[in-house]
C-alpha positions as a printed Julia matrix, in Angstrom:
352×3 Matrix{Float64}:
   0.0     0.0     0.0
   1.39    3.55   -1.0
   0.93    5.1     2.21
   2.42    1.95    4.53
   5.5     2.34    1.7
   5.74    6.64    2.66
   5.09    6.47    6.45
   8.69    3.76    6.19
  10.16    6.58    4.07
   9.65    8.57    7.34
  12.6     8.28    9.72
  10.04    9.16   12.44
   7.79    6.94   11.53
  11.08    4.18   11.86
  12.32    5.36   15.3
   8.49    4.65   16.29
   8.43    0.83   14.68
  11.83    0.28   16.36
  10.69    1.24   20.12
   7.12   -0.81   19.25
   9.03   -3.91   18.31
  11.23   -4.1    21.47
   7.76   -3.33   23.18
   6.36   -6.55   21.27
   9.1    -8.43   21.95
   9.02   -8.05   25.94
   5.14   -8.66   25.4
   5.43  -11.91   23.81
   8.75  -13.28   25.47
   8.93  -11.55   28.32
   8.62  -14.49   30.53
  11.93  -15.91   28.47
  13.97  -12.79   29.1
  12.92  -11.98   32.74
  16.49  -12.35   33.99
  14.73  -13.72   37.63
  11.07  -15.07   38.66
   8.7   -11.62   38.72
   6.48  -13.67   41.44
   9.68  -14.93   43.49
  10.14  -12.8    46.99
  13.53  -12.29   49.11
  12.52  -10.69   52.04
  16.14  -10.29   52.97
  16.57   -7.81   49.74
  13.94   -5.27   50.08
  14.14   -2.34   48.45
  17.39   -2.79   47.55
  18.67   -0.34   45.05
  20.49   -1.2    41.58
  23.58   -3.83   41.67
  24.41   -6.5    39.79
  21.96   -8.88   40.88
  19.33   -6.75   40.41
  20.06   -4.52   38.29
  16.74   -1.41   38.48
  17.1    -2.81   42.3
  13.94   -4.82   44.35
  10.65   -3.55   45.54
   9.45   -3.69   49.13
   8.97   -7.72   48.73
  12.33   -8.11   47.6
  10.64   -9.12   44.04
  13.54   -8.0    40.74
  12.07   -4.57   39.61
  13.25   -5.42   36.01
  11.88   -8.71   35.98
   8.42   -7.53   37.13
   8.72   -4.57   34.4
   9.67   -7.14   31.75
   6.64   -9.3    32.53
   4.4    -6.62   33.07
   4.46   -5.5    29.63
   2.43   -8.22   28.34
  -0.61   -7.81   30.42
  -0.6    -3.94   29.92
  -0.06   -4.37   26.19
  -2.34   -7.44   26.03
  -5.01   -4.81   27.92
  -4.76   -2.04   25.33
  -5.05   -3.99   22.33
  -7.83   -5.84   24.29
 -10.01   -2.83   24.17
  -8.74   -1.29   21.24
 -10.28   -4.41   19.13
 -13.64   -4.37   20.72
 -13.62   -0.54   20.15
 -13.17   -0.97   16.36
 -15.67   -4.1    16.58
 -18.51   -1.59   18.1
 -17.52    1.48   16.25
 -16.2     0.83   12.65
 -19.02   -1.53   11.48
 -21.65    0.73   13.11
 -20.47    3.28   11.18
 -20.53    2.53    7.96
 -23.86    1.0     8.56
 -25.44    3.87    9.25
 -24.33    5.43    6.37
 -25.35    2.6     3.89
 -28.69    1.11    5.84
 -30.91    3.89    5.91
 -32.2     6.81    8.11
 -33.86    4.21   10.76
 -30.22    2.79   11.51
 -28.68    6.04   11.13
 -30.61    7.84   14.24
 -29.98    4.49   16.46
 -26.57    4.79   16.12
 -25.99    8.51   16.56
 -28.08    8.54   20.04
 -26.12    5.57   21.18
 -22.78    6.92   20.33
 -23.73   10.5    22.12
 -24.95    8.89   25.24
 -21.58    6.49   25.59
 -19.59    9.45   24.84
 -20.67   11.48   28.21
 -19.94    8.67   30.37
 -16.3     8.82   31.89
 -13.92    6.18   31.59
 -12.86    4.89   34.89
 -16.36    5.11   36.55
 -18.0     3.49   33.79
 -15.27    0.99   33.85
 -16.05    0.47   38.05
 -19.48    0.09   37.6
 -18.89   -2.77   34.87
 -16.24   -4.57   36.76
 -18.81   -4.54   39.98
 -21.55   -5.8    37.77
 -19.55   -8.51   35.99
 -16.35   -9.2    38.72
 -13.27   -8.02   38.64
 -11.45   -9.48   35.57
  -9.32   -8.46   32.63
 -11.96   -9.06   29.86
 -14.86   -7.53   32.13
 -12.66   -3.93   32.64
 -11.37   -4.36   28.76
 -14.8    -5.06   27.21
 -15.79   -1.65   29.58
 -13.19    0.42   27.65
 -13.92   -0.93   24.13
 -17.53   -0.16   24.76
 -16.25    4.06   25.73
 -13.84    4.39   23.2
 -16.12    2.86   19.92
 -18.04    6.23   19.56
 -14.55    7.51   18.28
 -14.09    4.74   15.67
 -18.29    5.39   15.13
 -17.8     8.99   14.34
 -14.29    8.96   12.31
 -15.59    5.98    9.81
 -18.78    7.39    9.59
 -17.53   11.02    8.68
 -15.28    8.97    6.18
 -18.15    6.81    4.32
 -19.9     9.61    4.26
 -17.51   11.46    1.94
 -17.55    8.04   -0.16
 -20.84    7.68   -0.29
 -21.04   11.22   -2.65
 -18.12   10.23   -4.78
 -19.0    10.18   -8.44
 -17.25    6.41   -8.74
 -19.84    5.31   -6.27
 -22.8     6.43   -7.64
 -21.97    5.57  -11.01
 -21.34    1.65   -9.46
 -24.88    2.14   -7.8
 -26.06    3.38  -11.06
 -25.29    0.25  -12.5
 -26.3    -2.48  -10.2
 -23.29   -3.12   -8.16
 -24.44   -4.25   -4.85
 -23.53   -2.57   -1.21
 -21.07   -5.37   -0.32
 -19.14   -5.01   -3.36
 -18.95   -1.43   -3.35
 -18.03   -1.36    0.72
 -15.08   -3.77   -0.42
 -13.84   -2.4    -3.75
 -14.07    1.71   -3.27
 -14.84    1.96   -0.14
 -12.8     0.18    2.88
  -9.21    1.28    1.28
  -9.75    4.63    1.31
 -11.62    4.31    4.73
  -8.61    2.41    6.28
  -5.65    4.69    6.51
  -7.89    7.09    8.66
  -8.77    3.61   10.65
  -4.77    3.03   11.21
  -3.94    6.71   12.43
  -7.36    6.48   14.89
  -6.08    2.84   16.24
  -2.45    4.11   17.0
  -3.77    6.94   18.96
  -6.32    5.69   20.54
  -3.74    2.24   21.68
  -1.67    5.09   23.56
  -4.79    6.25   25.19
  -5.82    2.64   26.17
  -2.63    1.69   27.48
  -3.01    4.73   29.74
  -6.63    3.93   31.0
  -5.74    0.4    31.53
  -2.65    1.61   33.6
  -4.76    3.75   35.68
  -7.46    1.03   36.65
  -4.45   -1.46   37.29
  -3.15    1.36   39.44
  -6.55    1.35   41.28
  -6.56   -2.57   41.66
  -8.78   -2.98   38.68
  -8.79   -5.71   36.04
  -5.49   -7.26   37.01
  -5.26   -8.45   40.46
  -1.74   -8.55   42.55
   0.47  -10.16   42.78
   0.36  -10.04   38.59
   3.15   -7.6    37.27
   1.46   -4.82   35.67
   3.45   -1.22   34.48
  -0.05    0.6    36.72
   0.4    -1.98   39.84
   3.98   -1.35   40.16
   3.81    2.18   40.03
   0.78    1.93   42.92
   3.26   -0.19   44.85
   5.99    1.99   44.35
   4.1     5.05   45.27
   4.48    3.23   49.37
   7.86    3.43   49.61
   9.27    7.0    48.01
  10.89    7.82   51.36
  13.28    4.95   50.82
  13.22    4.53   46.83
  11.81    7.77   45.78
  12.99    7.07   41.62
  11.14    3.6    41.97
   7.95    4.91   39.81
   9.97    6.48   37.16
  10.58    3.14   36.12
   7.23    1.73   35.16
   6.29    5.43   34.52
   9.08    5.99   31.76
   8.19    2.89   30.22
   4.24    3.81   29.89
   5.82    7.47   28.53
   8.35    5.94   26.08
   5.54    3.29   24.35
   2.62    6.01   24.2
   4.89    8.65   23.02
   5.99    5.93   20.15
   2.2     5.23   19.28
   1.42    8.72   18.76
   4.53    9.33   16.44
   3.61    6.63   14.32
   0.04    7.88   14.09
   1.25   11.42   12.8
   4.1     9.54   10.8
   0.82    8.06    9.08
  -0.95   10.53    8.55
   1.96   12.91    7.48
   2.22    9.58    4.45
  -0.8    10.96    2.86
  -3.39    9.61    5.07
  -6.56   11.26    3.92
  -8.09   13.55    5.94
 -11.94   13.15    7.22
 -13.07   15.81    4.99
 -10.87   15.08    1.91
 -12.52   11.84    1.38
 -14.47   10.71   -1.79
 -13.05   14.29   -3.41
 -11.87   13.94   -6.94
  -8.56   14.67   -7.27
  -7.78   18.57   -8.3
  -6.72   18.79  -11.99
  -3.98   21.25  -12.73
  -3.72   24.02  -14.52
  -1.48   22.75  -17.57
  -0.45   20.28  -18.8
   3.11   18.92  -18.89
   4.99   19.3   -21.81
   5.95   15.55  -22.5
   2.0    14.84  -21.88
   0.58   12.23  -24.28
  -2.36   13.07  -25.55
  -4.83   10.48  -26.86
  -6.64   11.11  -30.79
 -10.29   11.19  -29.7
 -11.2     9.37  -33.31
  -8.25    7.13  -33.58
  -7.51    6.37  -30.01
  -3.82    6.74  -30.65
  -1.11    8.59  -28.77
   0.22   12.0   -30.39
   3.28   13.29  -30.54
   3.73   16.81  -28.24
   4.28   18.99  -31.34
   0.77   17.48  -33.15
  -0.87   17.54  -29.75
  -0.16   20.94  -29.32
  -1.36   22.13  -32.68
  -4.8    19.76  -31.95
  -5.55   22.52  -29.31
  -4.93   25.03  -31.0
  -6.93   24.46  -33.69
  -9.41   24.13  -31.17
  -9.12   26.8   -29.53
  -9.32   28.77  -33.45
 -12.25   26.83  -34.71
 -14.16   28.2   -30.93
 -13.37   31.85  -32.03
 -11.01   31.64  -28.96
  -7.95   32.63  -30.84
  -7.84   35.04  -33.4
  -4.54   35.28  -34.2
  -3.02   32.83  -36.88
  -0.56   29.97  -35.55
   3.31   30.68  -35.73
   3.94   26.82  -35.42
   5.17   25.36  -38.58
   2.96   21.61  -38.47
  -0.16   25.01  -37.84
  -3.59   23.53  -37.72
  -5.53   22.17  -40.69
  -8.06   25.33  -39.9
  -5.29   28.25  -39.56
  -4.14   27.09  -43.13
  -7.35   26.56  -44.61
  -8.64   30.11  -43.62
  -5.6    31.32  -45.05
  -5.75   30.26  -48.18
  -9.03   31.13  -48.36
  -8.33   34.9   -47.53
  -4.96   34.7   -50.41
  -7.76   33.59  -52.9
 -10.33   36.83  -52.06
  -7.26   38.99  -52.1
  -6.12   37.9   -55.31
  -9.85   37.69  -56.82
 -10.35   41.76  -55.82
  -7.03   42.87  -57.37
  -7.69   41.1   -60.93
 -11.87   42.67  -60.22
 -10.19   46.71  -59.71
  -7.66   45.98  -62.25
């Protein structure tokens, strides 16, 4: 796809990938590169600061702070992308369903998406985890639920800009169905805006699922999580008081990496919501070294003979009254010529 090949191009876009596949990485082998046992405690090395052994030091259980870090990136990772999918589940196909399925479907979803948009995060997020228990998938499915009115309203404003393009009304004109249209002209152009709107809105998941992990929520201790560590940590700044930089730099450094890559994306030529299902603006000339196509003999012309086509156009309009200085002229500019050679040398053999 053009613009995955021009957000590489970026080096921004790069230093972004690089940072998000060490992030990966520790998500999916953490457990293999935790130098120690996250779970394992030495009371005899609490809060020990950084050594050897340990080398971002122990917490007050005597528990490897890099070890816990390590393994907690899964869970907090695992968390994000959690709600991130059931966002885009409950806001992109709602959508462009309203756009395509009438005015009935249309109001349904608009009222819906208001009323989940005044509702705040973490107390919506309570209230679901005391209705359901307190589990991963219970807060996650919470925070899909809050954040789909964003994917609802960007997709939407997108297939709306679709739906007036001339290419889609001419395949509606002649029978194509809704499905095919939805997967031919419409869900590439929809989907770069889709890929900015996920990479931001991962950062801002990560950070809401930190928060209710920092309030005991969705992941209970003693499982390593980037928010439980810095809740933990927040106990004991008298004797380590740089303890919650650690999980804190860590939730900076892979939200400030999402949100590069989304403006690396959308710097690639990622269309913006109001841009959509515009034609694309024709300029003013043409280039020299244009080919231009013989109307009747659909064949290529050469610049010179493709110039003097228009401008025997333009002289056979009454656009241009001058004659043509160009030696291969039009087959008008000579023709009126010799016409006016003949009337001059008709009057001068008429007056004698």
């Amino acid at each position: 796809m053009r613009v995955l090949r021009l957000t590489w191009r970026q080096r921004s876009a790069r230093v972004a990938l690089a940072v998000l596949s060490v992030v990966a990485l520790l998500a999916v082998a953490g457990g293999a590169i935790a130098p120690d046992d996250p779970l394992a405690q030495h009371p005899a090395d609490m809060l020990q600061g950084p050594s050897a052994a340990h080398l971002l030091g122990t917490d007050y259980l005597g528990r490897d702070v890099l070890s816990r870090l390590i393994a907690g990136t899964g869970l907090s990772i695992a968390g994000a992308l959690e709600a991130v999918a059931a966002a885009m589940l409950l806001g992109v196909i709602p959508g462009v369903a309203s756009v395509w399925l009438g005015r009935t479907v249309e109001w349904s979803t608009q009222r819906a998406a208001d009323t989940l948009m005044i509702m705040p995060f973490t107390v919506f997020a309570i209230a679901v985890v005391g209705a359901l228990g307190n589990g991963m998938h219970q807060a996650m499915l919470a925070l899909g639920v809050l954040f789909a009115p964003l994917y609802f309203r960007v997709t939407r404003a997108a297939a709306l800009g679709l739906k007036q393009a001339q290419y889609v009304e001419a395949a509606e004109l002649m029978g194509a169905s809704r499905w095919w249209i939805l997967r031919t002209h419409v869900w590439g152009k929809i989907l770069p805006t889709v890929a900015v709107t996920t990479a931001q809105t991962v950062g801002q998941a990560l950070l809401v699922v930190s928060s209710l992990t920092f309030l005991g929520l969705g992941v209970q201790p003693p499982a390593p999580t980037w928010g439980g560590m810095l809740a933990s940590d927040l106990g004991y700044l008298a004797q380590q008081p740089w303890a919650p930089l650690i999980p804190g730099v860590a939730i900076m450094i892979t939200v400030g990496a999402l949100n590069l890559l989304a403006d690396a994306i959308r710097d690639s030529g990622a269309p913006a919501v109001g841009e959509l299902g515009k034609p694309p603006r024709a300029e003013a000339t043409a280039p020299a070294d244009a080919v231009v196509t013989d109307d009747d003999a659909g064949e290529p012309l050469k610049p010179r003979e493709a110039q003097g086509r228009s401008a025997g156009s333009a002289t056979s309009s009454g656009d241009l009254d001058l004659p043509s200085n160009d030696h291969g002229g039009t087959a008008a500019t000579v023709e009126r010529t010799h016409i006016e050679q003949a009337e001059e040398a008709e009057h001068r053999v008429t007056t004698g």
